[in-house]
mmCIF file of C-alpha atoms in Angstrom:
data_model
loop_
_atom_site.group_PDB
_atom_site.id
_atom_site.type_symbol
_atom_site.label_atom_id
_atom_site.label_comp_id
_atom_site.label_asym_id
_atom_site.label_seq_id
_atom_site.Cartn_x
_atom_site.Cartn_y
_atom_site.Cartn_z
ATOM 1 C CA MET A 1 130.375 155.908 150.149
ATOM 2 C CA GLN A 2 129.262 158.015 153.133
ATOM 3 C CA ALA A 3 132.856 159.137 153.686
ATOM 4 C CA VAL A 4 133.140 160.158 150.065
ATOM 5 C CA GLY A 5 129.904 162.093 150.376
ATOM 6 C CA GLN A 6 131.114 163.791 153.518
ATOM 7 C CA CYS A 7 134.391 164.685 151.854
ATOM 8 C CA SER A 8 132.598 166.146 148.830
ATOM 9 C CA VAL A 9 130.347 168.204 151.119
ATOM 10 C CA CYS A 10 133.303 169.373 153.118
ATOM 11 C CA ALA A 11 135.166 170.334 149.969
ATOM 12 C CA SER A 12 132.242 172.302 148.665
ATOM 13 C CA ARG A 13 131.877 174.033 151.959
ATOM 14 C CA ALA A 14 135.581 174.782 152.079
ATOM 15 C CA ALA A 15 135.520 176.191 148.579
ATOM 16 C CA GLY A 16 132.414 178.164 149.283
ATOM 17 C CA GLY A 17 133.761 179.413 152.581
ATOM 18 C CA LEU A 18 137.027 180.425 150.939
ATOM 19 C CA LEU A 19 135.192 182.381 148.349
ATOM 20 C CA ARG A 20 132.941 184.000 150.930
ATOM 21 C CA ASN A 21 135.486 184.685 153.656
ATOM 22 C CA PRO A 22 139.151 184.681 152.449
ATOM 23 C CA THR A 23 140.495 185.712 155.783
ATOM 24 C CA ASP A 24 139.205 182.770 157.741
ATOM 25 C CA LEU A 25 142.391 180.644 157.634
ATOM 26 C CA SER A 26 141.356 178.460 160.514
ATOM 27 C CA LEU A 27 138.268 177.330 158.705
ATOM 28 C CA LEU A 28 140.337 176.685 155.595
ATOM 29 C CA ARG A 29 142.824 174.576 157.532
ATOM 30 C CA THR A 30 139.993 172.658 159.102
ATOM 31 C CA ASN A 31 138.523 172.003 155.705
ATOM 32 C CA ASN A 32 141.909 170.904 154.378
ATOM 33 C CA ASN A 33 142.200 168.426 157.206
ATOM 34 C CA VAL A 34 138.765 167.131 156.383
ATOM 35 C CA LEU A 35 139.798 166.726 152.756
ATOM 36 C CA ARG A 36 142.910 164.763 153.754
ATOM 37 C CA ARG A 37 140.826 162.508 155.948
ATOM 38 C CA GLY A 38 138.359 162.032 153.161
ATOM 39 C CA ALA A 39 141.128 161.127 150.747
ATOM 40 C CA ALA A 40 142.495 158.662 153.294
ATOM 41 C CA CYS A 41 139.038 157.154 153.641
ATOM 42 C CA ILE A 42 138.758 156.816 149.887
ATOM 43 C CA ARG A 43 142.133 155.068 149.650
ATOM 44 C CA PHE A 44 141.159 152.730 152.480
ATOM 45 C CA ILE A 45 137.845 151.903 150.853
ATOM 46 C CA SER A 46 139.565 151.337 147.511
ATOM 47 C CA ARG A 47 142.103 148.965 149.065
ATOM 48 C CA LYS A 48 139.373 147.112 150.904
ATOM 49 C CA SER A 49 137.332 146.804 147.736
ATOM 50 C CA GLY A 50 140.366 145.543 145.866
ATOM 51 C CA VAL A 51 141.023 142.938 148.538
ATOM 52 C CA GLN A 52 137.421 141.844 148.406
ATOM 53 C CA LYS A 53 137.520 141.628 144.626
ATOM 54 C CA LEU A 54 140.730 139.687 144.805
ATOM 55 C CA GLY A 55 139.118 137.388 147.338
ATOM 56 C CA GLU A 56 136.131 137.012 145.113
ATOM 57 C CA ARG A 57 138.400 136.088 142.224
ATOM 58 C CA THR A 58 140.170 133.598 144.440
ATOM 59 C CA ASP A 59 136.862 132.124 145.532
ATOM 60 C CA THR A 60 135.765 131.942 141.928
ATOM 61 C CA LYS A 61 138.910 130.119 141.112
ATOM 62 C CA HIS A 62 138.266 127.666 143.906
ATOM 63 C CA ILE A 63 134.695 127.260 142.777
ATOM 64 C CA SER A 64 135.776 126.533 139.215
ATOM 65 C CA ILE A 65 138.280 123.991 140.451
ATOM 66 C CA ALA A 66 135.802 122.283 142.756
ATOM 67 C CA PRO A 67 133.639 120.687 140.078
ATOM 68 C CA LEU A 68 136.747 119.738 138.170
ATOM 69 C CA SER A 69 138.007 117.882 141.174
ATOM 70 C CA VAL A 70 134.621 116.236 141.563
ATOM 71 C CA GLY A 71 134.653 115.268 137.889
ATOM 72 C CA ARG A 72 138.060 113.793 138.263
ATOM 73 C CA GLY A 73 136.813 111.849 141.215
ATOM 74 C CA LEU A 74 134.058 110.377 139.084
ATOM 75 C CA TYR A 75 136.199 109.273 136.157
ATOM 76 C CA ALA A 76 139.741 109.064 137.341
ATOM 77 C CA ILE A 77 141.269 106.568 139.733
ATOM 78 C CA PRO A 78 143.214 107.711 142.775
ATOM 79 C CA PHE A 79 146.926 107.318 142.517
ATOM 80 C CA THR A 80 147.037 104.662 145.224
ATOM 81 C CA GLN A 81 144.302 102.677 143.546
ATOM 82 C CA GLN A 82 146.102 102.932 140.215
ATOM 83 C CA MET A 83 149.214 101.485 141.761
ATOM 84 C CA GLU A 84 147.168 98.620 143.210
ATOM 85 C CA ASN A 85 145.402 97.900 139.906
ATOM 86 C CA LEU A 86 148.717 97.806 138.066
ATOM 87 C CA SER A 87 150.082 95.059 140.271
ATOM 88 C CA HIS A 88 151.041 91.749 138.700
ATOM 89 C CA ASP A 89 148.235 89.857 140.396
ATOM 90 C CA SER A 90 145.656 92.332 139.152
ATOM 91 C CA LEU A 91 146.968 92.169 135.593
ATOM 92 C CA ILE A 92 146.948 88.363 135.725
ATOM 93 C CA ARG A 93 143.333 88.355 136.904
ATOM 94 C CA ARG A 94 142.343 90.682 134.094
ATOM 95 C CA ALA A 95 144.153 88.531 131.541
ATOM 96 C CA ALA A 96 142.459 85.412 132.920
ATOM 97 C CA SER A 97 139.061 87.100 132.566
ATOM 98 C CA VAL A 98 139.833 87.963 128.944
ATOM 99 C CA VAL A 99 140.830 84.351 128.274
ATOM 100 C CA THR A 100 137.613 83.027 129.805
ATOM 101 C CA ASP A 101 135.520 85.448 127.745
ATOM 102 C CA SER A 102 137.233 84.387 124.526
ATOM 103 C CA SER A 103 136.931 80.709 125.434
ATOM 104 C CA CYS A 104 133.215 81.088 126.132
ATOM 105 C CA THR A 105 132.726 82.771 122.767
ATOM 106 C CA PHE A 106 134.600 79.931 121.044
ATOM 107 C CA LEU A 107 132.487 77.373 122.904
ATOM 108 C CA SER A 108 129.181 79.056 122.095
ATOM 109 C CA GLN A 109 129.987 79.263 118.384
ATOM 110 C CA THR A 110 131.127 75.641 118.106
ATOM 111 C CA SER A 111 128.124 74.465 120.167
ATOM 112 C CA LEU A 112 125.723 76.259 117.855
ATOM 113 C CA ALA A 113 127.453 74.816 114.788
ATOM 114 C CA LEU A 114 127.352 71.284 116.210
ATOM 115 C CA ILE A 115 123.688 71.533 117.215
ATOM 116 C CA ASN A 116 122.744 72.731 113.729
ATOM 117 C CA ALA A 117 124.827 70.001 112.103
ATOM 118 C CA LEU A 118 123.165 67.302 114.240
ATOM 119 C CA ALA A 119 119.744 68.728 113.390
ATOM 120 C CA ASP A 120 120.529 68.634 109.667
ATOM 121 C CA TYR A 121 121.795 65.071 109.981
ATOM 122 C CA SER A 122 118.630 63.996 111.814
ATOM 123 C CA LYS A 123 116.487 65.633 109.142
ATOM 124 C CA ALA A 124 118.384 63.865 106.346
ATOM 125 C CA VAL A 125 117.989 60.504 108.104
ATOM 126 C CA HIS A 126 114.254 60.988 108.609
ATOM 127 C CA THR A 127 113.853 61.924 104.951
ATOM 128 C CA ARG A 128 115.692 58.777 103.915
ATOM 129 C CA ILE A 129 113.478 56.673 106.202
ATOM 130 C CA ALA A 130 110.299 58.163 104.753
ATOM 131 C CA VAL A 131 111.380 57.555 101.149
ATOM 132 C CA GLN A 132 112.555 54.044 101.888
ATOM 133 C CA ARG A 133 109.297 53.072 103.611
ATOM 134 C CA ARG A 134 107.286 54.374 100.682
ATOM 135 C CA TYR A 135 109.413 52.256 98.381
ATOM 136 C CA LEU A 136 108.919 49.127 100.485
ATOM 137 C CA ALA A 137 105.187 49.722 100.624
ATOM 138 C CA SER A 138 105.083 49.995 96.828
ATOM 139 C CA LEU A 139 106.987 46.800 96.026
ATOM 140 C CA GLY A 140 105.250 44.815 93.360
ATOM 141 C CA LYS A 141 103.202 47.814 92.264
ATOM 142 C CA LEU A 142 105.880 49.889 90.576
ATOM 143 C CA THR A 143 106.868 50.014 86.978
ATOM 144 C CA PRO A 144 110.584 49.614 86.203
ATOM 145 C CA ALA A 145 110.897 53.366 85.664
ATOM 146 C CA GLU A 146 109.197 54.173 88.975
ATOM 147 C CA LYS A 147 111.382 51.644 90.747
ATOM 148 C CA ASP A 148 114.541 53.215 89.319
ATOM 149 C CA SER A 149 113.305 56.659 90.345
ATOM 150 C CA PHE A 150 112.713 55.500 93.912
ATOM 151 C CA LEU A 151 116.110 53.840 94.126
ATOM 152 C CA GLU A 152 117.785 57.005 92.807
ATOM 153 C CA VAL A 153 116.113 59.134 95.480
ATOM 154 C CA ILE A 154 117.034 56.617 98.197
ATOM 155 C CA ASN A 155 120.674 56.607 97.121
ATOM 156 C CA GLY A 156 120.709 60.412 97.086
ATOM 157 C CA GLN A 157 119.310 60.586 100.617
ATOM 158 C CA ARG A 158 121.797 57.980 101.765
ATOM 159 C CA ALA A 159 124.684 60.061 100.387
ATOM 160 C CA GLU A 160 123.339 63.264 101.963
ATOM 161 C CA ALA A 161 122.947 61.603 105.365
ATOM 162 C CA SER A 162 126.517 60.308 105.094
ATOM 163 C CA ASP A 163 127.815 63.808 104.292
ATOM 164 C CA ARG A 164 125.859 65.289 107.205
ATOM 165 C CA LEU A 165 127.288 62.678 109.547
ATOM 166 C CA HIS A 166 130.820 63.461 108.375
ATOM 167 C CA GLU A 167 130.156 67.169 109.005
ATOM 168 C CA CYS A 168 128.900 66.379 112.509
ATOM 169 C CA LYS A 169 132.059 64.454 113.351
ATOM 170 C CA ARG A 170 134.275 67.269 112.041
ATOM 171 C CA ILE A 171 132.489 69.978 114.054
ATOM 172 C CA GLU A 172 132.273 67.718 117.099
ATOM 173 C CA SER A 173 136.052 67.453 117.154
ATOM 174 C CA THR A 174 136.328 71.254 117.240
ATOM 175 C CA TRP A 175 133.620 71.444 119.909
ATOM 176 C CA ILE A 176 135.521 69.010 122.136
ATOM 177 C CA ASN A 177 138.612 71.193 121.811
ATOM 178 C CA ALA A 178 136.521 74.221 122.796
ATOM 179 C CA VAL A 179 135.229 72.428 125.900
ATOM 180 C CA ASN A 180 138.743 71.446 126.925
ATOM 181 C CA LEU A 181 139.966 74.994 126.329
ATOM 182 C CA CYS A 182 137.182 76.369 128.531
ATOM 183 C CA LYS A 183 138.075 73.926 131.283
ATOM 184 C CA MET A 184 141.689 75.091 131.182
ATOM 185 C CA ALA A 185 140.579 78.740 131.184
ATOM 186 C CA ALA A 186 138.307 78.119 134.173
ATOM 187 C CA GLU A 187 141.132 76.475 136.079
ATOM 188 C CA ALA A 188 143.503 79.330 135.220
ATOM 189 C CA ALA A 189 140.945 81.915 136.352
ATOM 190 C CA HIS A 190 140.393 80.060 139.609
ATOM 191 C CA THR A 191 144.134 79.850 140.280
ATOM 192 C CA SER A 192 144.677 83.566 139.520
ATOM 193 C CA GLY A 193 141.868 84.686 141.816
ATOM 194 C CA ALA A 194 139.257 85.556 139.169
ATOM 195 C CA GLU A 195 136.668 83.352 140.819
ATOM 196 C CA GLN A 196 133.644 84.933 139.165
ATOM 197 C CA ALA A 197 135.102 84.393 135.697
ATOM 198 C CA SER A 198 135.857 80.780 136.599
ATOM 199 C CA ILE A 199 132.275 80.181 137.755
ATOM 200 C CA THR A 200 130.882 81.779 134.616
ATOM 201 C CA VAL A 201 132.880 79.653 132.202
ATOM 202 C CA ARG A 202 132.069 76.450 134.106
ATOM 203 C CA THR A 203 128.380 77.306 133.912
ATOM 204 C CA ASN A 204 128.685 77.891 130.175
ATOM 205 C CA ILE A 205 130.343 74.502 129.779
ATOM 206 C CA GLN A 206 127.443 72.792 131.524
ATOM 207 C CA VAL A 207 124.865 74.622 129.402
ATOM 208 C CA ALA A 208 126.682 73.777 126.166
ATOM 209 C CA GLN A 209 127.038 70.119 127.101
ATOM 210 C CA SER A 210 123.347 69.922 127.975
ATOM 211 C CA GLN A 211 122.234 71.461 124.671
ATOM 212 C CA VAL A 212 124.559 69.262 122.629
ATOM 213 C CA ALA A 213 123.331 66.188 124.519
ATOM 214 C CA GLU A 214 119.738 66.977 123.504
ATOM 215 C CA ALA A 215 120.768 67.335 119.864
ATOM 216 C CA ARG A 216 122.675 64.053 120.039
ATOM 217 C CA LYS A 217 119.623 62.337 121.472
ATOM 218 C CA LEU A 218 117.540 63.453 118.500
ATOM 219 C CA SER A 219 120.127 62.186 116.030
ATOM 220 C CA ALA A 220 120.414 58.904 117.955
ATOM 221 C CA ASP A 221 116.644 58.439 117.740
ATOM 222 C CA ALA A 222 116.809 59.025 113.993
ATOM 223 C CA GLU A 223 119.573 56.443 113.633
ATOM 224 C CA LYS A 224 117.534 53.972 115.684
ATOM 225 C CA LYS A 225 114.543 54.424 113.388
ATOM 226 C CA LEU A 226 116.834 54.015 110.385
ATOM 227 C CA ALA A 227 118.106 50.725 111.773
ATOM 228 C CA GLU A 228 114.522 49.558 112.280
ATOM 229 C CA THR A 229 113.733 50.562 108.711
ATOM 230 C CA LYS A 230 116.666 48.507 107.445
ATOM 231 C CA VAL A 231 115.348 45.474 109.296
ATOM 232 C CA GLU A 232 111.922 46.069 107.769
ATOM 233 C CA GLU A 233 113.546 46.374 104.362
ATOM 234 C CA ILE A 234 115.299 43.037 104.719
ATOM 235 C CA GLN A 235 112.092 41.337 105.808
ATOM 236 C CA ARG A 236 110.023 42.979 103.090
ATOM 237 C CA MET A 237 112.519 42.129 100.376
ATOM 238 C CA ALA A 238 112.622 38.506 101.562
ATOM 239 C CA GLU A 239 108.832 38.349 101.482
ATOM 240 C CA TYR A 240 108.794 39.921 98.044
ATOM 241 C CA ALA A 241 111.399 37.480 96.745
ATOM 242 C CA ALA A 242 109.395 34.582 98.129
ATOM 243 C CA PHE A 243 106.302 35.995 96.487
ATOM 244 C CA LEU A 244 108.102 36.171 93.165
ATOM 245 C CA ASP A 245 109.298 32.581 93.510
ATOM 246 C CA ASP A 246 105.798 31.397 94.262
ATOM 247 C CA SER A 247 104.486 33.331 91.294
ATOM 248 C CA GLU A 248 107.061 31.775 88.996
ATOM 249 C CA GLU A 249 106.317 28.276 90.286
ATOM 250 C CA HIS A 250 102.630 28.919 89.897
ATOM 251 C CA GLU A 251 103.149 30.112 86.346
ATOM 252 C CA VAL A 252 105.311 27.062 85.555
ATOM 253 C CA HIS A 253 102.718 24.743 87.043
ATOM 254 C CA GLU A 254 99.933 26.376 85.032
ATOM 255 C CA ALA A 255 101.988 26.131 81.876
ATOM 256 C CA TYR A 256 102.596 22.447 82.604
ATOM 257 C CA LEU A 257 98.906 21.860 83.100
ATOM 258 C CA ARG A 258 98.120 23.649 79.859
ATOM 259 C CA GLU A 259 100.581 21.441 78.031
ATOM 260 C CA ASP A 260 98.845 18.413 79.492
#
């Protein structure tokens, strides 16, 4: 900018000098030389500015590319790593992990269904026990209609408990298949190198077996109480039959005495 200013000053001086003193050729030539130098300076400055602007554009381009490359580094996978992840062993490990996940889902669903079925069966058995004990406690005190009503309820509870038990056996068969499938998936994951997936599915098997064992224990306790109730029923019915026989004999004896 200083060179341009000097050139403009020199030009004004040259023009003014030419107008004031036309005969001074030496001064005019000197001024012309100054103008040429000024023009050369301007061209040089322009070129330099253009190079700087071009450099700035180049830098801007690099700056715009830089975050893109960083972004790619965050989300994309290097080419070498892609080639490694697409190897057969890697694909087998991924497939084994998918199999273990699906097997665990199958196991969890069948375990939940079996636990609920065992709980429903236990509840039906306990209900049957309660009704049957009330009936045994009321022997000899019931009218024929009340007795028939009790027997109808007992038969209904017996049928419901039988249906619940059948449902438990059906779901238990599916649950056993799920456990076996998980064991095979765990072994496959271990063989393929997916050790973490293998450990996870084995842990899930243990948890499922533990929960199902608790539900089975509850149903076994209910069945034990039902068996005890059946023994009580046999004893109570025998006592009641003996009581009826004694009553009949007593009535016969009284009638005989009355006849006498």
